[in-house]
Amino acid sequence: MPKTRGNFWSEYEVTVDSNGKEKYTCKTCSGTWSKNASRLKEHIEKCKDINVETETSQPQGTKRKRQQTFDEYKFAFTSKDQIILESLLIRAFTQRLSTPKPLFFKATAFKEERHTSENIALGLETTMKDADINKFGAIITDNAPNMKAA
């Protein structure tokens, strides 16, 4: 004896697509589904719940709220709040601008000269003069004895 059909089937209209497969269209929301009883039953339960909520939550004759612009909020801050906000913004910008950032200026390869401390010191001095000597906070080199002497 075949199983009895659930009562949710009456909530769908049956159509056949171009491939010859049955499709079920929900009478409530017009959604199209393949033949899968558990999913169709699950959908119709959710679909009916949504429709019940929307019907009860929208009272008739209510007016839409007027959209507000930023102009209406110009007096939301007191002058004291505005002064505090401006000082915080100034502090944030000045901190960002005054924070030193590492900068790679030049890599030099000493091929023709020997790696003596005098040659290295001369190369560092000319590079610092080219980049304005007051801008240097540190010079990073390797741990060679000639670099330390320079």
mmCIF file of C-alpha atoms in Angstrom, residues 3-150:
data_model
loop_
_atom_site.group_PDB
_atom_site.id
_atom_site.type_symbol
_atom_site.label_atom_id
_atom_site.label_comp_id
_atom_site.label_asym_id
_atom_site.label_seq_id
_atom_site.Cartn_x
_atom_site.Cartn_y
_atom_site.Cartn_z
ATOM 1 C CA LYS A 3 2.190 6.122 1.575
ATOM 2 C CA THR A 4 -0.403 8.807 1.988
ATOM 3 C CA ARG A 5 0.556 12.256 0.758
ATOM 4 C CA GLY A 6 1.055 15.029 3.278
ATOM 5 C CA ASN A 7 -1.371 17.914 3.400
ATOM 6 C CA PHE A 8 1.364 20.418 2.425
ATOM 7 C CA TRP A 9 1.273 19.307 -1.229
ATOM 8 C CA SER A 10 -1.855 21.390 -1.787
ATOM 9 C CA GLU A 11 0.241 24.530 -1.160
ATOM 10 C CA TYR A 12 2.193 23.948 -4.410
ATOM 11 C CA GLU A 13 1.338 23.990 -8.117
ATOM 12 C CA VAL A 14 3.001 21.295 -10.218
ATOM 13 C CA THR A 15 4.715 22.290 -13.481
ATOM 14 C CA VAL A 16 7.005 20.395 -15.845
ATOM 15 C CA ASP A 17 10.195 22.106 -17.022
ATOM 16 C CA SER A 18 11.898 21.749 -20.432
ATOM 17 C CA ASN A 19 13.845 18.686 -19.217
ATOM 18 C CA GLY A 20 10.636 16.882 -18.282
ATOM 19 C CA LYS A 21 11.210 17.185 -14.527
ATOM 20 C CA GLU A 22 8.452 18.142 -12.133
ATOM 21 C CA LYS A 23 8.828 21.507 -10.436
ATOM 22 C CA TYR A 24 6.697 22.728 -7.561
ATOM 23 C CA THR A 25 5.797 26.419 -7.306
ATOM 24 C CA CYS A 26 4.780 27.746 -3.908
ATOM 25 C CA LYS A 27 1.351 29.420 -4.020
ATOM 26 C CA THR A 28 2.356 31.755 -1.192
ATOM 27 C CA CYS A 29 5.712 33.151 -2.350
ATOM 28 C CA SER A 30 5.998 31.870 -5.977
ATOM 29 C CA GLY A 31 9.289 30.108 -5.202
ATOM 30 C CA THR A 32 10.120 27.131 -7.433
ATOM 31 C CA TRP A 33 11.376 23.881 -5.925
ATOM 32 C CA SER A 34 12.330 20.401 -7.110
ATOM 33 C CA LYS A 35 10.395 17.378 -5.903
ATOM 34 C CA ASN A 36 11.742 16.752 -2.414
ATOM 35 C CA ALA A 37 9.032 16.209 0.176
ATOM 36 C CA SER A 38 11.070 17.100 3.248
ATOM 37 C CA ARG A 39 12.368 20.350 1.741
ATOM 38 C CA LEU A 40 8.943 21.304 0.394
ATOM 39 C CA LYS A 41 7.384 20.715 3.811
ATOM 40 C CA GLU A 42 10.158 22.700 5.526
ATOM 41 C CA HIS A 43 9.729 25.575 3.063
ATOM 42 C CA ILE A 44 5.977 25.827 3.419
ATOM 43 C CA GLU A 45 6.267 25.918 7.232
ATOM 44 C CA LYS A 46 8.767 28.789 7.052
ATOM 45 C CA CYS A 47 6.858 30.533 4.274
ATOM 46 C CA LYS A 48 3.589 30.500 6.224
ATOM 47 C CA ASP A 49 5.360 31.773 9.374
ATOM 48 C CA ILE A 50 6.838 34.674 7.419
ATOM 49 C CA ASN A 51 3.490 35.607 5.899
ATOM 50 C CA VAL A 52 1.732 35.485 9.280
ATOM 51 C CA GLU A 53 4.416 37.777 10.785
ATOM 52 C CA THR A 54 4.264 40.294 7.936
ATOM 53 C CA GLU A 55 0.480 40.454 8.000
ATOM 54 C CA THR A 56 0.373 41.113 11.740
ATOM 55 C CA SER A 57 3.375 43.433 11.904
ATOM 56 C CA GLN A 58 2.182 45.940 9.269
ATOM 57 C CA PRO A 59 -0.785 47.880 10.601
ATOM 58 C CA GLN A 60 -2.910 49.616 8.024
ATOM 59 C CA GLY A 61 -2.759 53.367 7.558
ATOM 60 C CA THR A 62 0.651 54.081 9.104
ATOM 61 C CA LYS A 63 2.783 56.833 7.624
ATOM 62 C CA ARG A 64 6.339 56.271 6.529
ATOM 63 C CA LYS A 65 8.898 58.053 8.638
ATOM 64 C CA ARG A 66 10.450 61.039 6.967
ATOM 65 C CA GLN A 67 14.084 60.508 6.098
ATOM 66 C CA GLN A 68 16.374 62.607 8.245
ATOM 67 C CA THR A 69 19.410 64.477 6.982
ATOM 68 C CA PHE A 70 22.654 65.344 8.729
ATOM 69 C CA ASP A 71 21.552 68.982 8.941
ATOM 70 C CA GLU A 72 19.139 68.034 11.690
ATOM 71 C CA TYR A 73 22.009 66.759 13.841
ATOM 72 C CA LYS A 74 24.164 69.890 13.803
ATOM 73 C CA PHE A 75 23.320 70.765 17.424
ATOM 74 C CA ALA A 76 23.674 67.218 18.739
ATOM 75 C CA PHE A 77 27.130 68.070 20.182
ATOM 76 C CA THR A 78 27.638 70.713 22.794
ATOM 77 C CA SER A 79 30.489 73.159 22.329
ATOM 78 C CA LYS A 80 32.415 71.346 25.083
ATOM 79 C CA ASP A 81 32.006 68.028 23.229
ATOM 80 C CA GLN A 82 33.171 69.654 20.014
ATOM 81 C CA ILE A 83 36.314 71.064 21.666
ATOM 82 C CA ILE A 84 37.152 67.648 23.119
ATOM 83 C CA LEU A 85 36.590 65.945 19.764
ATOM 84 C CA GLU A 86 38.735 68.480 17.910
ATOM 85 C CA SER A 87 41.590 68.111 20.397
ATOM 86 C CA LEU A 88 41.468 64.332 20.063
ATOM 87 C CA LEU A 89 41.533 64.573 16.271
ATOM 88 C CA ILE A 90 44.453 67.020 16.355
ATOM 89 C CA ARG A 91 46.346 64.742 18.727
ATOM 90 C CA ALA A 92 45.748 61.728 16.462
ATOM 91 C CA PHE A 93 46.898 63.566 13.325
ATOM 92 C CA THR A 94 49.998 65.085 14.920
ATOM 93 C CA GLN A 95 51.013 61.761 16.400
ATOM 94 C CA ARG A 96 50.650 60.130 12.997
ATOM 95 C CA LEU A 97 52.661 62.872 11.297
ATOM 96 C CA SER A 98 55.418 63.109 13.898
ATOM 97 C CA THR A 99 56.070 59.372 14.227
ATOM 98 C CA PRO A 100 59.381 58.665 12.447
ATOM 99 C CA LYS A 101 59.250 56.018 9.790
ATOM 100 C CA PRO A 102 62.195 53.894 8.658
ATOM 101 C CA LEU A 103 63.512 54.883 5.268
ATOM 102 C CA PHE A 104 65.946 53.063 3.027
ATOM 103 C CA PHE A 105 68.050 55.654 1.238
ATOM 104 C CA LYS A 106 70.938 53.963 -0.549
ATOM 105 C CA ALA A 107 72.796 50.692 -0.888
ATOM 106 C CA THR A 108 76.455 51.025 -1.808
ATOM 107 C CA ALA A 109 78.748 48.307 -3.122
ATOM 108 C CA PHE A 110 82.480 48.939 -2.638
ATOM 109 C CA LYS A 111 84.018 47.024 -5.522
ATOM 110 C CA GLU A 112 86.935 49.199 -6.557
ATOM 111 C CA GLU A 113 88.085 50.306 -3.130
ATOM 112 C CA ARG A 114 89.224 48.196 -0.248
ATOM 113 C CA HIS A 115 86.915 47.700 2.671
ATOM 114 C CA THR A 116 88.957 49.771 5.067
ATOM 115 C CA SER A 117 87.316 51.768 7.813
ATOM 116 C CA GLU A 118 88.489 55.024 6.161
ATOM 117 C CA ASN A 119 86.786 54.164 2.847
ATOM 118 C CA ILE A 120 83.610 53.051 4.593
ATOM 119 C CA ALA A 121 83.504 56.225 6.728
ATOM 120 C CA LEU A 122 84.020 58.377 3.628
ATOM 121 C CA GLY A 123 81.188 56.561 1.814
ATOM 122 C CA LEU A 124 78.848 56.982 4.791
ATOM 123 C CA GLU A 125 79.713 60.666 5.088
ATOM 124 C CA THR A 126 79.039 61.416 1.407
ATOM 125 C CA THR A 127 75.747 59.500 1.525
ATOM 126 C CA MET A 128 74.659 61.400 4.647
ATOM 127 C CA LYS A 129 75.537 64.734 3.048
ATOM 128 C CA ASP A 130 73.569 63.804 -0.079
ATOM 129 C CA ALA A 131 70.482 63.060 2.024
ATOM 130 C CA ASP A 132 70.886 65.962 4.500
ATOM 131 C CA ILE A 133 72.829 64.806 7.520
ATOM 132 C CA ASN A 134 70.257 66.071 10.052
ATOM 133 C CA LYS A 135 67.670 63.530 8.880
ATOM 134 C CA PHE A 136 69.591 60.462 10.086
ATOM 135 C CA GLY A 137 68.631 58.763 13.309
ATOM 136 C CA ALA A 138 70.578 55.549 12.770
ATOM 137 C CA ILE A 139 72.778 53.756 10.270
ATOM 138 C CA ILE A 140 72.504 50.006 10.105
ATOM 139 C CA THR A 141 75.481 47.927 9.005
ATOM 140 C CA ASP A 142 76.755 44.422 9.528
ATOM 141 C CA ASN A 143 78.980 43.437 12.460
ATOM 142 C CA ALA A 144 82.318 43.599 10.626
ATOM 143 C CA PRO A 145 85.257 45.199 12.502
ATOM 144 C CA ASN A 146 85.810 47.734 9.684
ATOM 145 C CA MET A 147 82.183 48.872 9.983
ATOM 146 C CA LYS A 148 82.576 49.347 13.724
ATOM 147 C CA ALA A 149 85.745 51.403 13.217
ATOM 148 C CA ALA A 150 84.111 53.586 10.572
#
